[in-house]
């Protein structure tokens, strides 16, 4: 499969990997690891062999899996495993057929960058699949696939319940879902929670709006690709408005 910017990479459709018993353990265990928490595959209802098999599939150097998460307005969030020998990582970005280049969300790996999504955006994308486009349509899987991009100071009180419900639908034992959800949300291993604001209200602007297209949040986390920068570069005002609607952040005001 061809993706702009990765034409020479061995990219393959990855959605079928979601059916592997150890997929969520392999994909999320690192995110729940903190100084006080050392997660185990059993949290995810699998054993070490299942988790290892899924990890081997996710990290195969000759097959880079991409997970497509289509949402409103023809937009698609992409999760791409960049399985470069000696320097593996994961790229998260948003694409649209009318754009000249991708909207960068997050990089995981040696040169990590994030956060890439606020809770408001993450939750909205998860709940608004474009059923006419190929990719992952199940809300719980969409939410969990994009969860590593999250970093938000303004988390709602029910966030743990929402993630716990998603984990239960993903097959985790009911007895483990709340504790695992709390571990996934309590402390991101790579960055601190950020404040997300509309461009006109940004503390970075100094009274001047450096982001003339309204309706899309930006991030005060200095490690984020969205720090003082529009999510998608080179798009028109109309395309920006469509993206803001698709992300659930548009305000007519």
Short mmCIF file of C-alpha atoms in Angstrom, two decimals:
data_model
loop_
_atom_site.label_atom_id
_atom_site.label_comp_id
_atom_site.label_asym_id
_atom_site.label_seq_id
_atom_site.Cartn_x
_atom_site.Cartn_y
_atom_site.Cartn_z
CA UNK A 1 0.00 0.00 0.00
CA UNK A 2 1.29 3.47 -0.92
CA UNK A 3 1.30 6.38 1.53
CA UNK A 4 2.66 9.76 0.56
CA UNK A 5 6.10 10.19 2.05
CA UNK A 6 6.52 6.44 2.55
CA UNK A 7 6.41 5.30 -1.08
CA UNK A 8 9.52 3.14 -0.72
CA UNK A 9 8.55 1.61 2.62
CA UNK A 10 6.98 -1.87 2.87
CA UNK A 11 3.65 -0.52 4.17
CA UNK A 12 0.81 -3.02 4.51
CA UNK A 13 -2.77 -2.71 5.74
CA UNK A 14 -2.67 -3.55 9.43
CA UNK A 15 -6.30 -3.80 10.48
CA UNK A 16 -6.32 -7.60 10.47
CA UNK A 17 -3.74 -7.55 13.28
CA UNK A 18 -6.45 -6.28 15.63
CA UNK A 19 -7.78 -9.84 15.75
CA UNK A 20 -4.56 -11.19 17.30
CA UNK A 21 -5.19 -12.23 20.94
CA UNK A 22 -2.18 -10.29 22.18
CA UNK A 23 -2.64 -7.16 20.06
CA UNK A 24 -3.71 -4.72 22.77
CA UNK A 25 -1.10 -5.98 25.20
CA UNK A 26 1.62 -5.46 22.57
CA UNK A 27 0.24 -2.08 21.53
CA UNK A 28 -0.59 -0.49 24.91
CA UNK A 29 1.47 -2.13 27.64
CA UNK A 30 4.30 0.41 27.37
CA UNK A 31 1.82 3.27 27.81
CA UNK A 32 0.69 1.97 31.19
CA UNK A 33 4.23 1.59 32.56
CA UNK A 34 5.23 4.09 35.26
CA UNK A 35 7.66 4.21 38.18
CA UNK A 36 4.99 2.61 40.35
CA UNK A 37 3.39 0.35 37.75
CA UNK A 38 4.86 -2.58 35.81
CA UNK A 39 2.08 -3.95 33.57
CA UNK A 40 1.79 -7.59 32.57
CA UNK A 41 0.11 -9.27 29.57
CA UNK A 42 -2.36 -10.85 31.99
CA UNK A 43 -3.90 -7.39 32.53
CA UNK A 44 -5.02 -7.69 28.93
CA UNK A 45 -6.32 -11.24 29.31
CA UNK A 46 -3.44 -12.91 27.46
CA UNK A 47 -0.16 -14.61 28.24
CA UNK A 48 3.35 -13.57 27.32
CA UNK A 49 3.44 -15.79 24.22
CA UNK A 50 0.35 -14.08 22.75
CA UNK A 51 1.79 -10.63 23.48
CA UNK A 52 5.14 -11.58 21.95
CA UNK A 53 3.49 -12.95 18.79
CA UNK A 54 1.50 -9.74 18.34
CA UNK A 55 4.60 -7.63 18.95
CA UNK A 56 6.50 -9.60 16.30
CA UNK A 57 3.72 -8.83 13.80
CA UNK A 58 3.61 -5.14 14.74
CA UNK A 59 7.37 -4.71 14.50
CA UNK A 60 8.11 -6.78 11.37
CA UNK A 61 10.85 -4.99 9.41
CA UNK A 62 9.50 -6.13 6.05
CA UNK A 63 5.86 -5.30 6.74
CA UNK A 64 5.06 -1.91 8.24
CA UNK A 65 1.42 -2.03 9.40
CA UNK A 66 -0.81 1.00 8.96
CA UNK A 67 -4.13 1.36 10.74
CA UNK A 68 -6.63 3.67 9.04
CA UNK A 69 -9.19 5.53 11.15
CA UNK A 70 -11.55 7.34 8.77
CA UNK A 71 -13.68 10.14 10.18
CA UNK A 72 -15.90 12.96 8.96
CA UNK A 73 -15.29 15.03 5.84
CA UNK A 74 -13.01 12.53 4.10
CA UNK A 75 -10.29 12.78 6.78
CA UNK A 76 -8.36 9.76 7.99
CA UNK A 77 -6.15 9.40 11.04
CA UNK A 78 -3.26 7.05 10.34
CA UNK A 79 -1.17 4.95 12.73
CA UNK A 80 1.95 3.74 10.92
CA UNK A 81 4.56 1.44 12.39
CA UNK A 82 7.90 2.63 10.99
CA UNK A 83 9.87 -0.55 11.56
CA UNK A 84 13.27 0.77 10.58
CA UNK A 85 16.04 -1.55 11.77
CA UNK A 86 17.85 -0.04 14.77
CA UNK A 87 15.46 2.94 14.85
CA UNK A 88 11.83 1.77 15.02
CA UNK A 89 8.95 4.09 15.84
CA UNK A 90 5.31 4.91 15.20
CA UNK A 91 3.92 7.88 13.29
CA UNK A 92 0.45 9.33 13.85
CA UNK A 93 -0.93 11.76 11.29
CA UNK A 94 -4.10 12.95 9.57
CA UNK A 95 -4.60 12.77 5.82
CA UNK A 96 -7.13 14.13 3.36
CA UNK A 97 -7.17 13.62 -0.43
CA UNK A 98 -7.38 17.39 -0.98
CA UNK A 99 -4.29 18.23 1.08
CA UNK A 100 -0.76 18.59 -0.20
CA UNK A 101 0.79 16.96 2.86
CA UNK A 102 -0.15 15.18 6.07
CA UNK A 103 -1.11 16.82 9.34
CA UNK A 104 1.49 15.59 11.85
CA UNK A 105 0.11 14.46 15.22
CA UNK A 106 2.68 12.41 17.11
CA UNK A 107 5.94 10.53 16.75
CA UNK A 108 6.87 7.68 19.06
CA UNK A 109 10.45 6.50 18.97
CA UNK A 110 13.92 7.90 19.40
CA UNK A 111 12.84 11.43 18.47
CA UNK A 112 9.40 11.43 20.02
CA UNK A 113 7.04 14.38 19.59
CA UNK A 114 3.69 14.94 21.27
CA UNK A 115 1.04 15.18 22.47
CA UNK A 116 -0.93 15.17 19.25
CA UNK A 117 -4.59 15.17 20.30
CA UNK A 118 -6.68 16.65 23.08
CA UNK A 119 -9.24 14.45 24.80
CA UNK A 120 -12.02 16.36 23.05
CA UNK A 121 -10.57 15.59 19.62
CA UNK A 122 -9.67 11.99 20.43
CA UNK A 123 -13.12 11.18 21.79
CA UNK A 124 -14.87 12.90 18.87
CA UNK A 125 -12.82 11.10 16.20
CA UNK A 126 -13.48 7.76 17.89
CA UNK A 127 -17.24 8.34 17.85
CA UNK A 128 -17.54 9.60 14.25
CA UNK A 129 -16.39 6.88 11.85
CA UNK A 130 -16.80 7.31 8.11
CA UNK A 131 -18.40 3.96 7.32
CA UNK A 132 -17.94 4.51 3.58
CA UNK A 133 -14.14 4.50 3.85
CA UNK A 134 -11.88 1.51 4.57
CA UNK A 135 -10.28 1.12 7.97
CA UNK A 136 -11.18 0.69 11.63
CA UNK A 137 -14.80 1.57 12.39
CA UNK A 138 -15.35 0.14 15.90
CA UNK A 139 -15.40 3.02 18.39
CA UNK A 140 -13.45 1.22 21.11
CA UNK A 141 -10.64 0.22 18.73
CA UNK A 142 -10.41 3.73 17.26
CA UNK A 143 -10.16 5.22 20.75
CA UNK A 144 -7.46 2.82 21.90
CA UNK A 145 -5.42 3.07 18.69
CA UNK A 146 -5.18 6.85 19.06
CA UNK A 147 -4.77 6.86 22.85
CA UNK A 148 -0.93 7.13 22.73
CA UNK A 149 -1.30 10.59 21.11
CA UNK A 150 -3.20 11.99 24.12
CA UNK A 151 -1.89 14.60 26.53
CA UNK A 152 -4.48 16.90 28.08
CA UNK A 153 -4.67 18.83 31.36
CA UNK A 154 -8.44 19.12 31.01
CA UNK A 155 -9.48 15.47 31.24
CA UNK A 156 -13.16 14.89 32.06
CA UNK A 157 -14.18 12.99 35.17
CA UNK A 158 -15.57 10.09 33.15
CA UNK A 159 -12.42 9.53 31.06
CA UNK A 160 -11.40 6.45 33.07
CA UNK A 161 -14.87 4.96 32.66
CA UNK A 162 -14.80 5.60 28.89
CA UNK A 163 -11.37 4.00 28.47
CA UNK A 164 -12.39 1.16 30.77
CA UNK A 165 -15.46 0.45 28.64
CA UNK A 166 -13.27 0.45 25.52
CA UNK A 167 -10.85 -2.00 27.11
CA UNK A 168 -13.72 -4.29 28.10
CA UNK A 169 -14.99 -4.27 24.51
CA UNK A 170 -11.44 -5.06 23.38
CA UNK A 171 -11.60 -8.25 25.44
CA UNK A 172 -9.85 -7.38 28.69
CA UNK A 173 -11.10 -9.13 31.83
CA UNK A 174 -13.70 -6.99 33.58
CA UNK A 175 -11.67 -7.19 36.78
CA UNK A 176 -8.72 -5.51 35.06
CA UNK A 177 -10.36 -2.78 33.00
CA UNK A 178 -10.57 0.03 35.54
CA UNK A 179 -7.06 -0.42 36.90
CA UNK A 180 -5.62 -0.65 33.39
CA UNK A 181 -7.58 2.43 32.28
CA UNK A 182 -6.23 4.41 35.24
CA UNK A 183 -2.68 3.29 34.46
CA UNK A 184 -3.05 4.30 30.80
CA UNK A 185 -4.24 7.78 31.72
CA UNK A 186 -2.33 8.66 34.87
CA UNK A 187 1.14 9.46 33.50
CA UNK A 188 2.23 9.44 29.86
CA UNK A 189 5.79 8.07 29.69
CA UNK A 190 6.95 10.57 27.04
CA UNK A 191 5.34 13.96 27.79
CA UNK A 192 3.41 16.02 30.29
CA UNK A 193 -0.31 16.86 29.91
CA UNK A 194 -0.80 20.00 27.84
CA UNK A 195 -3.31 22.83 27.71
CA UNK A 196 -5.37 23.00 24.51
CA UNK A 197 -6.91 26.29 23.41
CA UNK A 198 -8.45 27.84 20.34
CA UNK A 199 -5.90 30.01 18.54
CA UNK A 200 -7.40 33.36 19.53
CA UNK A 201 -7.20 32.46 23.20
CA UNK A 202 -3.67 31.08 23.06
CA UNK A 203 -1.20 32.33 25.68
CA UNK A 204 1.43 31.98 22.96
CA UNK A 205 -0.18 34.65 20.83
CA UNK A 206 0.72 37.64 23.00
CA UNK A 207 -2.50 39.30 21.92
CA UNK A 208 -1.86 38.55 18.26
CA UNK A 209 -3.24 35.45 16.64
CA UNK A 210 -0.40 33.60 14.87
CA UNK A 211 -2.87 30.99 13.62
CA UNK A 212 -5.35 32.90 11.43
CA UNK A 213 -7.66 29.93 10.84
CA UNK A 214 -10.04 29.59 13.77
CA UNK A 215 -11.82 26.57 15.18
CA UNK A 216 -8.87 24.19 15.60
CA UNK A 217 -7.14 23.73 18.95
CA UNK A 218 -3.45 24.14 19.42
CA UNK A 219 -1.17 22.92 22.17
CA UNK A 220 1.09 24.61 24.72
CA UNK A 221 3.33 21.55 25.07
CA UNK A 222 6.71 22.50 23.54
CA UNK A 223 7.34 18.91 22.38
CA UNK A 224 4.10 18.82 20.38
CA UNK A 225 3.98 19.15 16.58
CA UNK A 226 0.96 21.37 17.28
CA UNK A 227 2.86 23.84 19.48
CA UNK A 228 2.21 27.23 17.90
CA UNK A 229 1.58 25.55 14.54
CA UNK A 230 -1.55 24.68 12.61
CA UNK A 231 -2.33 20.99 12.47
CA UNK A 232 -2.27 20.90 8.65
CA UNK A 233 0.06 23.22 6.76
CA UNK A 234 -0.81 24.69 3.37
CA UNK A 235 -4.55 24.06 3.53
CA UNK A 236 -7.17 26.65 2.62
CA UNK A 237 -9.53 28.38 5.02
CA UNK A 238 -12.38 26.19 3.76
CA UNK A 239 -10.34 23.03 4.33
CA UNK A 240 -9.42 24.24 7.82
CA UNK A 241 -13.08 24.84 8.63
CA UNK A 242 -13.93 21.33 7.42
CA UNK A 243 -11.16 19.90 9.60
CA UNK A 244 -12.39 21.85 12.62
CA UNK A 245 -15.89 20.42 12.14
CA UNK A 246 -14.44 16.92 11.74
CA UNK A 247 -12.40 17.26 14.95
CA UNK A 248 -15.44 18.48 16.89
CA UNK A 249 -13.78 21.77 17.88
CA UNK A 250 -15.54 24.20 15.55
CA UNK A 251 -17.25 27.14 17.19
CA UNK A 252 -19.18 29.67 15.14
CA UNK A 253 -18.05 32.29 17.63
#
